[in-house]
GROMACS .gro file of C-alpha atoms in nm:
model
  188
    1MET     CA    1  -4.893   3.577  -8.932
    2LYS     CA    2  -4.622   3.837  -8.899
    3LEU     CA    3  -4.494   3.946  -8.562
    4VAL     CA    4  -4.420   4.315  -8.500
    5LEU     CA    5  -4.247   4.456  -8.192
    6ALA     CA    6  -4.366   4.809  -8.112
    7SER     CA    7  -4.042   4.908  -7.937
    8GLN     CA    8  -3.699   5.048  -8.016
    9SER     CA    9  -3.546   4.880  -7.713
   10PRO     CA   10  -3.249   4.661  -7.808
   11ARG     CA   11  -3.312   4.455  -7.494
   12ARG     CA   12  -3.670   4.378  -7.596
   13ARG     CA   13  -3.552   4.285  -7.946
   14GLU     CA   14  -3.297   4.047  -7.800
   15LEU     CA   15  -3.551   3.892  -7.564
   16LEU     CA   16  -3.824   3.853  -7.828
   17SER     CA   17  -3.575   3.671  -8.051
   18VAL     CA   18  -3.568   3.394  -7.788
   19ILE     CA   19  -3.935   3.331  -7.868
   20GLN     CA   20  -3.941   3.409  -8.241
   21LYS     CA   21  -3.651   3.482  -8.475
   22ASP     CA   22  -3.863   3.628  -8.754
   23PHE     CA   23  -4.020   3.959  -8.654
   24THR     CA   24  -4.003   4.323  -8.749
   25VAL     CA   25  -3.959   4.628  -8.532
   26GLN     CA   26  -4.166   4.941  -8.562
   27ALA     CA   27  -4.132   5.194  -8.284
   28SER     CA   28  -4.444   5.355  -8.150
   29CYS     CA   29  -4.484   5.731  -8.145
   30ALA     CA   30  -4.771   5.721  -7.895
   31GLU     CA   31  -4.766   5.980  -7.618
   32GLU     CA   32  -4.656   5.805  -7.298
   33ASN     CA   33  -4.857   5.999  -7.043
   34ILE     CA   34  -4.998   5.795  -6.756
   35PRO     CA   35  -5.350   5.899  -6.655
   36ASP     CA   36  -5.393   5.995  -6.289
   37GLY     CA   37  -5.511   5.728  -6.049
   38LEU     CA   38  -5.361   5.421  -6.216
   39THR     CA   39  -5.168   5.168  -6.012
   40ALA     CA   40  -4.826   5.061  -6.139
   41CYS     CA   41  -4.962   4.742  -6.297
   42GLU     CA   42  -5.246   4.936  -6.463
   43ALA     CA   43  -5.001   5.202  -6.584
   44VAL     CA   44  -4.766   4.956  -6.757
   45MET     CA   45  -5.056   4.773  -6.922
   46TYR     CA   46  -5.203   5.106  -7.036
   47LEU     CA   47  -4.871   5.223  -7.185
   48ALA     CA   48  -4.808   4.886  -7.354
   49LYS     CA   49  -5.159   4.895  -7.499
   50ILE     CA   50  -5.135   5.245  -7.646
   51LYS     CA   51  -4.796   5.162  -7.802
   52ALA     CA   52  -4.915   4.835  -7.956
   53GLU     CA   53  -5.245   4.978  -8.077
   54GLN     CA   54  -5.076   5.281  -8.232
   55VAL     CA   55  -4.840   5.060  -8.434
   56ALA     CA   56  -5.121   4.818  -8.523
   57GLU     CA   57  -5.320   5.110  -8.659
   58GLN     CA   58  -5.022   5.228  -8.867
   59ILE     CA   59  -4.974   4.889  -9.032
   60ALA     CA   60  -5.343   4.791  -9.060
   61ARG     CA   61  -5.349   4.858  -9.434
   62GLN     CA   62  -5.094   4.588  -9.508
   63ASP     CA   63  -5.225   4.262  -9.652
   64ASP     CA   64  -5.062   4.024  -9.407
   65LEU     CA   65  -5.217   3.948  -9.072
   66GLN     CA   66  -5.007   4.103  -8.798
   67VAL     CA   67  -4.955   4.038  -8.430
   68VAL     CA   68  -4.820   4.352  -8.262
   69ILE     CA   69  -4.650   4.345  -7.922
   70GLY     CA   70  -4.609   4.652  -7.705
   71ALA     CA   71  -4.437   4.663  -7.366
   72ASP     CA   72  -4.355   4.907  -7.090
   73THR     CA   73  -4.154   4.864  -6.769
   74VAL     CA   74  -4.153   5.064  -6.447
   75VAL     CA   75  -3.964   5.042  -6.119
   76VAL     CA   76  -4.173   5.101  -5.807
   77LEU     CA   77  -4.039   5.190  -5.463
   78ASP     CA   78  -4.278   5.254  -5.174
   79GLY     CA   79  -4.570   5.270  -5.418
   80GLU     CA   80  -4.408   5.542  -5.631
   81ILE     CA   81  -4.309   5.489  -5.993
   82MET     CA   82  -3.945   5.575  -6.057
   83GLY     CA   83  -3.881   5.689  -6.413
   84LYS     CA   84  -3.552   5.730  -6.595
   85PRO     CA   85  -3.301   5.962  -6.426
   86LYS     CA   86  -3.291   6.317  -6.563
   87ASP     CA   87  -2.928   6.376  -6.473
   88HIS     CA   88  -2.640   6.260  -6.252
   89ASP     CA   89  -2.795   6.396  -5.931
   90ASP     CA   90  -3.127   6.227  -6.006
   91CYS     CA   91  -2.946   5.900  -6.075
   92VAL     CA   92  -2.760   5.923  -5.743
   93ARG     CA   93  -3.089   5.999  -5.566
   94MET     CA   94  -3.260   5.693  -5.720
   95ILE     CA   95  -2.978   5.447  -5.654
   96THR     CA   96  -2.944   5.579  -5.298
   97ALA     CA   97  -3.316   5.524  -5.242
   98LEU     CA   98  -3.293   5.166  -5.374
   99SER     CA   99  -2.979   5.081  -5.172
  100GLY     CA  100  -3.036   4.802  -4.920
  101ARG     CA  101  -3.407   4.777  -5.004
  102GLU     CA  102  -3.656   4.577  -5.205
  103HIS     CA  103  -3.856   4.726  -5.487
  104GLU     CA  104  -4.086   4.595  -5.759
  105VAL     CA  105  -4.042   4.593  -6.134
  106TYR     CA  106  -4.360   4.574  -6.341
  107THR     CA  107  -4.367   4.507  -6.712
  108GLY     CA  108  -4.694   4.540  -6.898
  109VAL     CA  109  -4.738   4.368  -7.232
  110ALA     CA  110  -5.012   4.418  -7.491
  111ILE     CA  111  -5.073   4.187  -7.786
  112VAL     CA  112  -5.287   4.326  -8.068
  113ALA     CA  113  -5.421   4.073  -8.318
  114ASN     CA  114  -5.734   4.057  -8.531
  115GLY     CA  115  -5.854   4.392  -8.399
  116LYS     CA  116  -5.844   4.279  -8.035
  117THR     CA  117  -5.601   4.363  -7.757
  118GLU     CA  118  -5.489   4.129  -7.481
  119SER     CA  119  -5.293   4.286  -7.196
  120PHE     CA  120  -5.111   4.141  -6.897
  121TYR     CA  121  -4.832   4.228  -6.657
  122GLU     CA  122  -4.560   4.054  -6.461
  123LYS     CA  123  -4.406   4.166  -6.132
  124THR     CA  124  -4.055   4.088  -6.010
  125THR     CA  125  -3.920   4.187  -5.670
  126VAL     CA  126  -3.558   4.305  -5.668
  127ARG     CA  127  -3.339   4.356  -5.360
  128PHE     CA  128  -3.041   4.590  -5.380
  129LEU     CA  129  -2.727   4.541  -5.175
  130GLN     CA  130  -2.648   4.804  -4.914
  131LEU     CA  131  -2.431   5.034  -5.125
  132THR     CA  132  -2.160   5.275  -5.024
  133LEU     CA  133  -2.157   5.632  -5.152
  134GLU     CA  134  -1.850   5.538  -5.355
  135GLU     CA  135  -2.039   5.251  -5.525
  136ILE     CA  136  -2.338   5.474  -5.595
  137ASN     CA  137  -2.122   5.749  -5.748
  138TRP     CA  138  -1.928   5.492  -5.953
  139TYR     CA  139  -2.248   5.352  -6.104
  140ALA     CA  140  -2.393   5.700  -6.164
  141SER     CA  141  -2.073   5.792  -6.353
  142LEU     CA  142  -2.145   5.525  -6.616
  143SER     CA  143  -2.370   5.580  -6.917
  144GLU     CA  144  -2.572   5.265  -6.840
  145PRO     CA  145  -2.833   5.395  -6.593
  146TYR     CA  146  -2.958   5.694  -6.791
  147ASP     CA  147  -3.196   5.518  -7.028
  148LYS     CA  148  -3.333   5.276  -6.769
  149ALA     CA  149  -3.635   5.293  -6.540
  150GLY     CA  150  -3.516   5.314  -6.183
  151ALA     CA  151  -3.167   5.414  -6.300
  152TYR     CA  152  -3.019   5.066  -6.334
  153GLY     CA  153  -2.979   4.784  -6.582
  154ILE     CA  154  -2.979   4.439  -6.426
  155GLN     CA  155  -2.815   4.288  -6.735
  156GLY     CA  156  -2.504   4.508  -6.716
  157TYR     CA  157  -2.298   4.673  -6.446
  158GLY     CA  158  -2.620   4.716  -6.249
  159SER     CA  159  -2.600   4.344  -6.172
  160LEU     CA  160  -2.324   4.434  -5.926
  161LEU     CA  161  -2.582   4.626  -5.719
  162ILE     CA  162  -2.831   4.340  -5.685
  163GLU     CA  163  -2.854   4.107  -5.387
  164GLY     CA  164  -3.133   3.893  -5.534
  165ILE     CA  165  -3.463   3.876  -5.718
  166CYS     CA  166  -3.792   3.694  -5.683
  167GLY     CA  167  -3.968   3.649  -6.016
  168ASP     CA  168  -3.878   3.660  -6.384
  169TYR     CA  169  -3.527   3.800  -6.445
  170PHE     CA  170  -3.619   3.893  -6.804
  171ASN     CA  171  -3.913   4.095  -6.672
  172VAL     CA  172  -3.660   4.328  -6.508
  173MET     CA  173  -3.486   4.363  -6.846
  174GLY     CA  174  -3.817   4.468  -7.003
  175LEU     CA  175  -3.997   4.162  -7.143
  176PRO     CA  176  -4.138   3.865  -6.947
  177VAL     CA  177  -4.031   3.601  -7.198
  178ALA     CA  178  -4.200   3.290  -7.052
  179ALA     CA  179  -4.537   3.459  -6.995
  180LEU     CA  180  -4.531   3.620  -7.340
  181ASN     CA  181  -4.434   3.294  -7.510
  182ARG     CA  182  -4.733   3.112  -7.358
  183ARG     CA  183  -4.974   3.382  -7.472
  184LEU     CA  184  -4.829   3.411  -7.824
  185LYS     CA  185  -4.883   3.041  -7.898
  186LYS     CA  186  -5.251   3.098  -7.969
  187TYR     CA  187  -5.165   3.357  -8.236
  188MET     CA  188  -4.884   3.179  -8.417
   0.00000   0.00000   0.00000
């Protein structure tokens, strides 16, 4: 069976290579609109599912059996999903809101194999340090936060903002490696 990652994320590629070295990448072009009324965990599983199923449909005509993995990550503060910052001011607003507080990071994963989809999610709680305005502006001046949910990357300079986590570190990066590895064993 061939493994296909339905994501352009370099972080997800790096993390999946811990589980399996031999896989291909095919980005999904599915519309990422979250239907009203979904909780954060439902939303990430929904988005992961539509990404994985869209790529699985694209490659269905190939002869080899494929296992397609889709994933989506969101940051949630006070029950609200924080997306990627639109600009510098939005980044400052997000980091300020996270400063000195705990929030949750949810990653949904969908595995499509043999015409069936299995979805799951992982949750990690992250606590930010109490940040000064100078620290917030410094981080917002970097390029790092602008392609990340919640406006920070835990694997880079964003690690300097973090007091601690409870849960899977790799989940915050965008792929819960241990949970995915256990589920993939039945397909490989």
